[in-house]
PDB file as gemmi writes it, atoms N, CA and C in Angstrom:
CRYST1    1.000    1.000    1.000  90.00  90.00  90.00 P 1                      
ATOM      1  N   MET A   1     119.294 134.167 117.743  1.00  0.00           N  
ATOM      2  CA  MET A   1     119.477 133.058 118.536  1.00  0.00           C  
ATOM      3  C   MET A   1     120.514 131.978 118.000  1.00  0.00           C  
ATOM      4  N   VAL A   2     120.210 131.512 116.806  1.00  0.00           N  
ATOM      5  CA  VAL A   2     121.086 130.509 115.971  1.00  0.00           C  
ATOM      6  C   VAL A   2     122.247 131.309 115.882  1.00  0.00           C  
ATOM      7  N   GLU A   3     122.242 132.487 115.557  1.00  0.00           N  
ATOM      8  CA  GLU A   3     123.578 133.135 115.047  1.00  0.00           C  
ATOM      9  C   GLU A   3     124.273 133.162 116.259  1.00  0.00           C  
ATOM     10  N   ASN A   4     123.652 133.625 117.163  1.00  0.00           N  
ATOM     11  CA  ASN A   4     124.656 133.944 118.388  1.00  0.00           C  
ATOM     12  C   ASN A   4     125.626 132.693 118.924  1.00  0.00           C  
ATOM     13  N   SER A   5     124.840 131.667 119.063  1.00  0.00           N  
ATOM     14  CA  SER A   5     125.211 130.313 119.236  1.00  0.00           C  
ATOM     15  C   SER A   5     126.425 130.093 118.356  1.00  0.00           C  
ATOM     16  N   ARG A   6     126.128 129.890 116.982  1.00  0.00           N  
ATOM     17  CA  ARG A   6     127.238 129.824 116.040  1.00  0.00           C  
ATOM     18  C   ARG A   6     128.400 130.540 116.348  1.00  0.00           C  
ATOM     19  N   ASP A   7     128.194 132.131 116.526  1.00  0.00           N  
ATOM     20  CA  ASP A   7     129.378 132.983 116.903  1.00  0.00           C  
ATOM     21  C   ASP A   7     129.999 132.515 118.159  1.00  0.00           C  
ATOM     22  N   ALA A   8     129.323 132.146 119.055  1.00  0.00           N  
ATOM     23  CA  ALA A   8     130.059 131.839 120.399  1.00  0.00           C  
ATOM     24  C   ALA A   8     130.638 130.544 120.068  1.00  0.00           C  
ATOM     25  N   ALA A   9     130.242 129.584 119.677  1.00  0.00           N  
ATOM     26  CA  ALA A   9     130.946 128.333 119.279  1.00  0.00           C  
ATOM     27  C   ALA A   9     132.138 128.528 118.557  1.00  0.00           C  
ATOM     28  N   ARG A  10     131.993 129.297 117.687  1.00  0.00           N  
ATOM     29  CA  ARG A  10     133.314 129.511 116.774  1.00  0.00           C  
ATOM     30  C   ARG A  10     134.288 130.441 117.456  1.00  0.00           C  
ATOM     31  N   ALA A  11     133.992 131.322 118.475  1.00  0.00           N  
ATOM     32  CA  ALA A  11     134.893 132.169 119.353  1.00  0.00           C  
ATOM     33  C   ALA A  11     135.614 131.191 120.289  1.00  0.00           C  
ATOM     34  N   ARG A  12     134.686 129.994 120.823  1.00  0.00           N  
ATOM     35  CA  ARG A  12     135.267 129.229 121.758  1.00  0.00           C  
ATOM     36  C   ARG A  12     136.264 128.507 121.015  1.00  0.00           C  
ATOM     37  N   ALA A  13     135.942 128.084 119.773  1.00  0.00           N  
ATOM     38  CA  ALA A  13     137.027 127.259 118.859  1.00  0.00           C  
ATOM     39  C   ALA A  13     138.146 127.994 118.596  1.00  0.00           C  
ATOM     40  N   ASP A  14     137.971 129.239 118.248  1.00  0.00           N  
ATOM     41  CA  ASP A  14     139.193 130.206 118.042  1.00  0.00           C  
ATOM     42  C   ASP A  14     139.993 130.171 119.206  1.00  0.00           C  
ATOM     43  N   LEU A  15     139.217 130.473 120.313  1.00  0.00           N  
ATOM     44  CA  LEU A  15     140.223 130.545 121.462  1.00  0.00           C  
ATOM     45  C   LEU A  15     140.783 129.372 121.725  1.00  0.00           C  
ATOM     46  N   ARG A  16     140.198 128.079 121.646  1.00  0.00           N  
ATOM     47  CA  ARG A  16     140.984 126.921 121.916  1.00  0.00           C  
ATOM     48  C   ARG A  16     142.299 126.680 121.094  1.00  0.00           C  
ATOM     49  N   PHE A  17     141.661 127.235 119.581  1.00  0.00           N  
ATOM     50  CA  PHE A  17     142.890 126.849 118.694  1.00  0.00           C  
ATOM     51  C   PHE A  17     144.289 127.840 119.073  1.00  0.00           C  
ATOM     52  N   LYS A  18     144.017 129.092 119.337  1.00  0.00           N  
ATOM     53  CA  LYS A  18     145.038 129.888 119.776  1.00  0.00           C  
ATOM     54  C   LYS A  18     145.642 129.329 120.793  1.00  0.00           C  
ATOM     55  N   LYS A  19     145.207 128.875 122.103  1.00  0.00           N  
ATOM     56  CA  LYS A  19     145.889 128.301 122.979  1.00  0.00           C  
ATOM     57  C   LYS A  19     146.606 127.141 122.658  1.00  0.00           C  
ATOM     58  N   GLN A  20     146.270 126.294 121.785  1.00  0.00           N  
ATOM     59  CA  GLN A  20     146.984 125.057 121.444  1.00  0.00           C  
ATOM     60  C   GLN A  20     148.026 125.449 120.580  1.00  0.00           C  
ATOM     61  N   GLU A  21     147.937 126.520 119.765  1.00  0.00           N  
ATOM     62  CA  GLU A  21     149.096 126.964 118.840  1.00  0.00           C  
ATOM     63  C   GLU A  21     149.954 127.775 119.741  1.00  0.00           C  
ATOM     64  N   GLU A  22     149.890 128.564 120.821  1.00  0.00           N  
ATOM     65  CA  GLU A  22     150.730 129.038 121.779  1.00  0.00           C  
ATOM     66  C   GLU A  22     151.408 127.953 122.533  1.00  0.00           C  
ATOM     67  N   ALA A  23     150.650 126.956 122.801  1.00  0.00           N  
ATOM     68  CA  ALA A  23     151.044 125.961 123.668  1.00  0.00           C  
ATOM     69  C   ALA A  23     152.307 125.209 122.957  1.00  0.00           C  
ATOM     70  N   ALA A  24     152.094 124.980 121.503  1.00  0.00           N  
ATOM     71  CA  ALA A  24     152.875 124.288 120.663  1.00  0.00           C  
ATOM     72  C   ALA A  24     154.146 125.037 120.446  1.00  0.00           C  
ATOM     73  N   THR A  25     154.106 126.574 120.373  1.00  0.00           N  
ATOM     74  CA  THR A  25     155.117 127.321 120.174  1.00  0.00           C  
ATOM     75  C   THR A  25     156.290 127.408 121.287  1.00  0.00           C  
ATOM     76  N   VAL A  26     155.403 127.268 122.676  1.00  0.00           N  
ATOM     77  CA  VAL A  26     156.223 127.448 124.068  1.00  0.00           C  
ATOM     78  C   VAL A  26     157.001 126.037 123.789  1.00  0.00           C  
ATOM     79  N   ARG A  27     156.469 124.816 123.367  1.00  0.00           N  
ATOM     80  CA  ARG A  27     157.184 123.758 123.443  1.00  0.00           C  
ATOM     81  C   ARG A  27     158.232 123.620 122.418  1.00  0.00           C  
ATOM     82  N   GLN A  28     158.252 124.223 121.375  1.00  0.00           N  
ATOM     83  CA  GLN A  28     159.205 124.173 120.465  1.00  0.00           C  
ATOM     84  C   GLN A  28     160.480 125.332 120.701  1.00  0.00           C  
ATOM     85  N   LYS A  29     160.074 126.102 121.499  1.00  0.00           N  
ATOM     86  CA  LYS A  29     161.000 127.029 121.939  1.00  0.00           C  
ATOM     87  C   LYS A  29     161.825 126.327 123.202  1.00  0.00           C  
ATOM     88  N   ALA A  30     161.259 125.819 124.018  1.00  0.00           N  
ATOM     89  CA  ALA A  30     161.686 125.168 125.220  1.00  0.00           C  
ATOM     90  C   ALA A  30     162.654 123.929 124.614  1.00  0.00           C  
ATOM     91  N   MET A  31     162.106 123.287 123.652  1.00  0.00           N  
ATOM     92  CA  MET A  31     163.259 122.046 123.474  1.00  0.00           C  
ATOM     93  C   MET A  31     164.314 122.643 122.505  1.00  0.00           C  
ATOM     94  N   ALA A  32     164.047 123.561 121.753  1.00  0.00           N  
ATOM     95  CA  ALA A  32     165.438 124.446 120.987  1.00  0.00           C  
ATOM     96  C   ALA A  32     166.128 124.770 122.071  1.00  0.00           C  
ATOM     97  N   GLU A  33     165.683 125.543 123.173  1.00  0.00           N  
ATOM     98  CA  GLU A  33     166.905 126.018 124.506  1.00  0.00           C  
ATOM     99  C   GLU A  33     167.214 124.552 125.074  1.00  0.00           C  
ATOM    100  N   TYR A  34     166.626 123.842 125.059  1.00  0.00           N  
ATOM    101  CA  TYR A  34     167.220 122.424 125.670  1.00  0.00           C  
ATOM    102  C   TYR A  34     168.089 121.913 124.737  1.00  0.00           C  
ATOM    103  N   VAL A  35     168.023 121.658 123.455  1.00  0.00           N  
ATOM    104  CA  VAL A  35     169.139 121.179 122.516  1.00  0.00           C  
ATOM    105  C   VAL A  35     170.127 121.958 122.538  1.00  0.00           C  
ATOM    106  N   ALA A  36     169.953 123.587 122.306  1.00  0.00           N  
ATOM    107  CA  ALA A  36     171.155 124.242 122.375  1.00  0.00           C  
ATOM    108  C   ALA A  36     172.009 124.176 123.681  1.00  0.00           C  
ATOM    109  N   GLU A  37     171.532 123.962 124.720  1.00  0.00           N  
ATOM    110  CA  GLU A  37     172.079 123.870 126.005  1.00  0.00           C  
ATOM    111  C   GLU A  37     173.045 122.457 125.970  1.00  0.00           C  
ATOM    112  N   SER A  38     172.366 121.405 125.387  1.00  0.00           N  
ATOM    113  CA  SER A  38     172.788 120.164 125.436  1.00  0.00           C  
ATOM    114  C   SER A  38     174.175 120.281 124.410  1.00  0.00           C  
ATOM    115  N   ASP A  39     173.985 120.779 123.265  1.00  0.00           N  
ATOM    116  CA  ASP A  39     175.236 120.933 122.496  1.00  0.00           C  
ATOM    117  C   ASP A  39     176.145 121.778 123.131  1.00  0.00           C  
ATOM    118  N   ALA A  40     175.967 122.514 123.813  1.00  0.00           N  
ATOM    119  CA  ALA A  40     176.689 123.834 124.171  1.00  0.00           C  
ATOM    120  C   ALA A  40     177.529 122.696 125.299  1.00  0.00           C  
ATOM    121  N   ARG A  41     176.989 122.155 126.210  1.00  0.00           N  
ATOM    122  CA  ARG A  41     177.715 121.169 127.388  1.00  0.00           C  
ATOM    123  C   ARG A  41     178.358 120.170 126.625  1.00  0.00           C  
ATOM    124  N   GLN A  42     178.069 119.455 125.569  1.00  0.00           N  
ATOM    125  CA  GLN A  42     178.900 118.515 124.875  1.00  0.00           C  
ATOM    126  C   GLN A  42     180.067 119.048 124.322  1.00  0.00           C  
ATOM    127  N   ALA A  43     180.205 120.279 123.712  1.00  0.00           N  
ATOM    128  CA  ALA A  43     180.939 120.846 123.282  1.00  0.00           C  
ATOM    129  C   ALA A  43     181.946 121.033 124.285  1.00  0.00           C  
ATOM    130  N   LYS A  44     181.705 121.622 125.301  1.00  0.00           N  
ATOM    131  CA  LYS A  44     182.501 121.995 126.562  1.00  0.00           C  
ATOM    132  C   LYS A  44     183.385 121.037 127.043  1.00  0.00           C  
ATOM    133  N   THR A  45     182.452 119.908 127.151  1.00  0.00           N  
ATOM    134  CA  THR A  45     183.070 118.450 127.622  1.00  0.00           C  
ATOM    135  C   THR A  45     184.234 117.845 126.797  1.00  0.00           C  
ATOM    136  N   ASN A  46     183.775 117.950 125.461  1.00  0.00           N  
ATOM    137  CA  ASN A  46     184.660 117.720 124.301  1.00  0.00           C  
ATOM    138  C   ASN A  46     186.196 118.677 124.504  1.00  0.00           C  
ATOM    139  N   LYS A  47     185.855 119.680 124.690  1.00  0.00           N  
ATOM    140  CA  LYS A  47     187.008 120.827 124.703  1.00  0.00           C  
ATOM    141  C   LYS A  47     187.884 120.167 126.134  1.00  0.00           C  
ATOM    142  N   LEU A  48     187.223 120.211 127.146  1.00  0.00           N  
ATOM    143  CA  LEU A  48     188.096 119.984 128.472  1.00  0.00           C  
ATOM    144  C   LEU A  48     188.430 118.341 128.248  1.00  0.00           C  
ATOM    145  N   ARG A  49     187.884 117.379 127.831  1.00  0.00           N  
ATOM    146  CA  ARG A  49     188.524 116.077 127.508  1.00  0.00           C  
ATOM    147  C   ARG A  49     189.675 116.251 126.863  1.00  0.00           C  
ATOM    148  N   ALA A  50     189.788 117.093 125.683  1.00  0.00           N  
ATOM    149  CA  ALA A  50     190.832 117.151 124.882  1.00  0.00           C  
ATOM    150  C   ALA A  50     192.117 117.727 125.713  1.00  0.00           C  
ATOM    151  N   LEU A  51     191.588 118.911 126.357  1.00  0.00           N  
ATOM    152  CA  LEU A  51     192.875 119.597 127.146  1.00  0.00           C  
ATOM    153  C   LEU A  51     193.391 118.575 128.041  1.00  0.00           C  
ATOM    154  N   ARG A  52     192.605 117.721 128.768  1.00  0.00           N  
ATOM    155  CA  ARG A  52     193.320 116.694 129.927  1.00  0.00           C  
ATOM    156  C   ARG A  52     193.922 115.840 129.177  1.00  0.00           C  
ATOM    157  N   LEU A  53     193.506 115.286 128.197  1.00  0.00           N  
ATOM    158  CA  LEU A  53     194.284 114.394 127.503  1.00  0.00           C  
ATOM    159  C   LEU A  53     195.672 114.741 126.780  1.00  0.00           C  
ATOM    160  N   ALA A  54     195.582 115.929 126.449  1.00  0.00           N  
ATOM    161  CA  ALA A  54     196.828 116.655 125.916  1.00  0.00           C  
ATOM    162  C   ALA A  54     197.701 116.895 127.114  1.00  0.00           C  
ATOM    163  N   LYS A  55     197.336 117.388 128.379  1.00  0.00           N  
ATOM    164  CA  LYS A  55     197.837 117.594 129.441  1.00  0.00           C  
ATOM    165  C   LYS A  55     198.562 116.061 130.163  1.00  0.00           C  
ATOM    166  N   GLU A  56     197.954 115.183 130.208  1.00  0.00           N  
ATOM    167  CA  GLU A  56     198.185 113.899 130.598  1.00  0.00           C  
ATOM    168  C   GLU A  56     199.542 113.300 129.397  1.00  0.00           C  
ATOM    169  N   ALA A  57     199.120 113.450 128.321  1.00  0.00           N  
ATOM    170  CA  ALA A  57     200.455 113.031 127.432  1.00  0.00           C  
ATOM    171  C   ALA A  57     201.340 113.751 127.332  1.00  0.00           C  
ATOM    172  N   GLU A  58     201.522 115.148 127.662  1.00  0.00           N  
ATOM    173  CA  GLU A  58     202.643 116.153 128.004  1.00  0.00           C  
ATOM    174  C   GLU A  58     203.199 115.699 129.284  1.00  0.00           C  
ATOM    175  N   ASP A  59     202.607 115.549 130.470  1.00  0.00           N  
ATOM    176  CA  ASP A  59     202.929 115.278 131.662  1.00  0.00           C  
ATOM    177  C   ASP A  59     203.812 113.794 131.455  1.00  0.00           C  
ATOM    178  N   LEU A  60     203.214 112.701 130.633  1.00  0.00           N  
ATOM    179  CA  LEU A  60     203.866 111.606 130.513  1.00  0.00           C  
ATOM    180  C   LEU A  60     205.305 111.707 129.756  1.00  0.00           C  
ATOM    181  N   ALA A  61     205.028 112.530 128.895  1.00  0.00           N  
ATOM    182  CA  ALA A  61     206.345 112.692 127.780  1.00  0.00           C  
ATOM    183  C   ALA A  61     207.436 113.366 128.909  1.00  0.00           C  
ATOM    184  N   ASN A  62     206.943 114.316 129.806  1.00  0.00           N  
ATOM    185  CA  ASN A  62     207.989 114.894 130.416  1.00  0.00           C  
ATOM    186  C   ASN A  62     208.438 114.388 131.953  1.00  0.00           C  
ATOM    187  N   ALA A  63     207.921 113.305 132.135  1.00  0.00           N  
ATOM    188  CA  ALA A  63     208.121 112.726 133.510  1.00  0.00           C  
ATOM    189  C   ALA A  63     209.389 112.189 133.739  1.00  0.00           C  
ATOM    190  N   PRO A  64     210.077 112.390 134.669  1.00  0.00           N  
ATOM    191  CA  PRO A  64     211.300 111.916 134.878  1.00  0.00           C  
ATOM    192  C   PRO A  64     211.210 110.544 135.078  1.00  0.00           C  
ATOM    193  N   ALA A  65     212.332 109.512 134.773  1.00  0.00           N  
ATOM    194  CA  ALA A  65     212.184 108.271 134.993  1.00  0.00           C  
ATOM    195  C   ALA A  65     212.200 108.004 136.503  1.00  0.00           C  
ATOM    196  N   ALA A  66     211.198 107.041 136.847  1.00  0.00           N  
ATOM    197  CA  ALA A  66     211.235 106.628 138.284  1.00  0.00           C  
ATOM    198  C   ALA A  66     212.392 106.137 138.653  1.00  0.00           C  
ATOM    199  N   PRO A  67     212.778 106.616 140.034  1.00  0.00           N  
ATOM    200  CA  PRO A  67     214.018 105.930 140.433  1.00  0.00           C  
ATOM    201  C   PRO A  67     213.622 104.677 140.912  1.00  0.00           C  
ATOM    202  N   ALA A  68     214.827 103.949 140.975  1.00  0.00           N  
ATOM    203  CA  ALA A  68     214.566 102.488 141.409  1.00  0.00           C  
ATOM    204  C   ALA A  68     214.575 102.383 143.063  1.00  0.00           C  
ATOM    205  N   LYS A  69     213.243 101.690 143.385  1.00  0.00           N  
ATOM    206  CA  LYS A  69     213.166 101.687 144.712  1.00  0.00           C  
ATOM    207  C   LYS A  69     214.053 100.540 145.251  1.00  0.00           C  
ATOM    208  N   LYS A  70     214.374 100.965 146.780  1.00  0.00           N  
ATOM    209  CA  LYS A  70     215.089  99.922 147.444  1.00  0.00           C  
ATOM    210  C   LYS A  70     214.160  98.970 147.957  1.00  0.00           C  
ATOM    211  N   PRO A  71     214.873  97.496 148.139  1.00  0.00           N  
ATOM    212  CA  PRO A  71     214.020  96.581 148.583  1.00  0.00           C  
ATOM    213  C   PRO A  71     213.295  96.740 150.089  1.00  0.00           C  
ATOM    214  N   ALA A  72     212.287  96.652 150.451  1.00  0.00           N  
ATOM    215  CA  ALA A  72     211.877  96.814 151.878  1.00  0.00           C  
ATOM    216  C   ALA A  72     212.657  95.984 152.756  1.00  0.00           C  
ATOM    217  N   ARG A  73     212.987  96.459 154.006  1.00  0.00           N  
ATOM    218  CA  ARG A  73     213.623  95.606 154.756  1.00  0.00           C  
ATOM    219  C   ARG A  73     212.783  94.739 155.568  1.00  0.00           C  
ATOM    220  N   ALA A  74     213.352  93.534 155.720  1.00  0.00           N  
ATOM    221  CA  ALA A  74     212.438  92.724 156.693  1.00  0.00           C  
ATOM    222  C   ALA A  74     212.211  93.056 157.873  1.00  0.00           C  
ATOM    223  N   LYS A  75     211.180  93.027 158.250  1.00  0.00           N  
ATOM    224  CA  LYS A  75     210.968  93.604 160.093  1.00  0.00           C  
ATOM    225  C   LYS A  75     211.306  92.371 160.701  1.00  0.00           C  
ATOM    226  N   LYS A  76     212.003  92.745 161.915  1.00  0.00           N  
ATOM    227  CA  LYS A  76     212.174  91.939 163.004  1.00  0.00           C  
ATOM    228  C   LYS A  76     211.230  91.596 163.721  1.00  0.00           C  
ATOM    229  N   LYS A  77     211.287  90.532 164.164  1.00  0.00           N  
ATOM    230  CA  LYS A  77     209.974  89.712 165.009  1.00  0.00           C  
ATOM    231  C   LYS A  77     210.336  90.160 166.563  1.00  0.00           C  
TER     232      LYS A  77                                                      
END                                                                             
């Protein structure tokens, strides 16, 4: 009887340990995926920002001189 209770207690402890280990593995995998997605998003954002800034600089350099505006006419009352 004592042997059976020890075996049962050991089995429960092993099962609990395995569940904890599996949970830790799942957490680590999820965190790695989160970090990878975050890094990919940041890289894409940086690339798009660089492209936008380059386009804005090119547009500014190639922009024709703004024509002088004629003064607005005064409205008649």
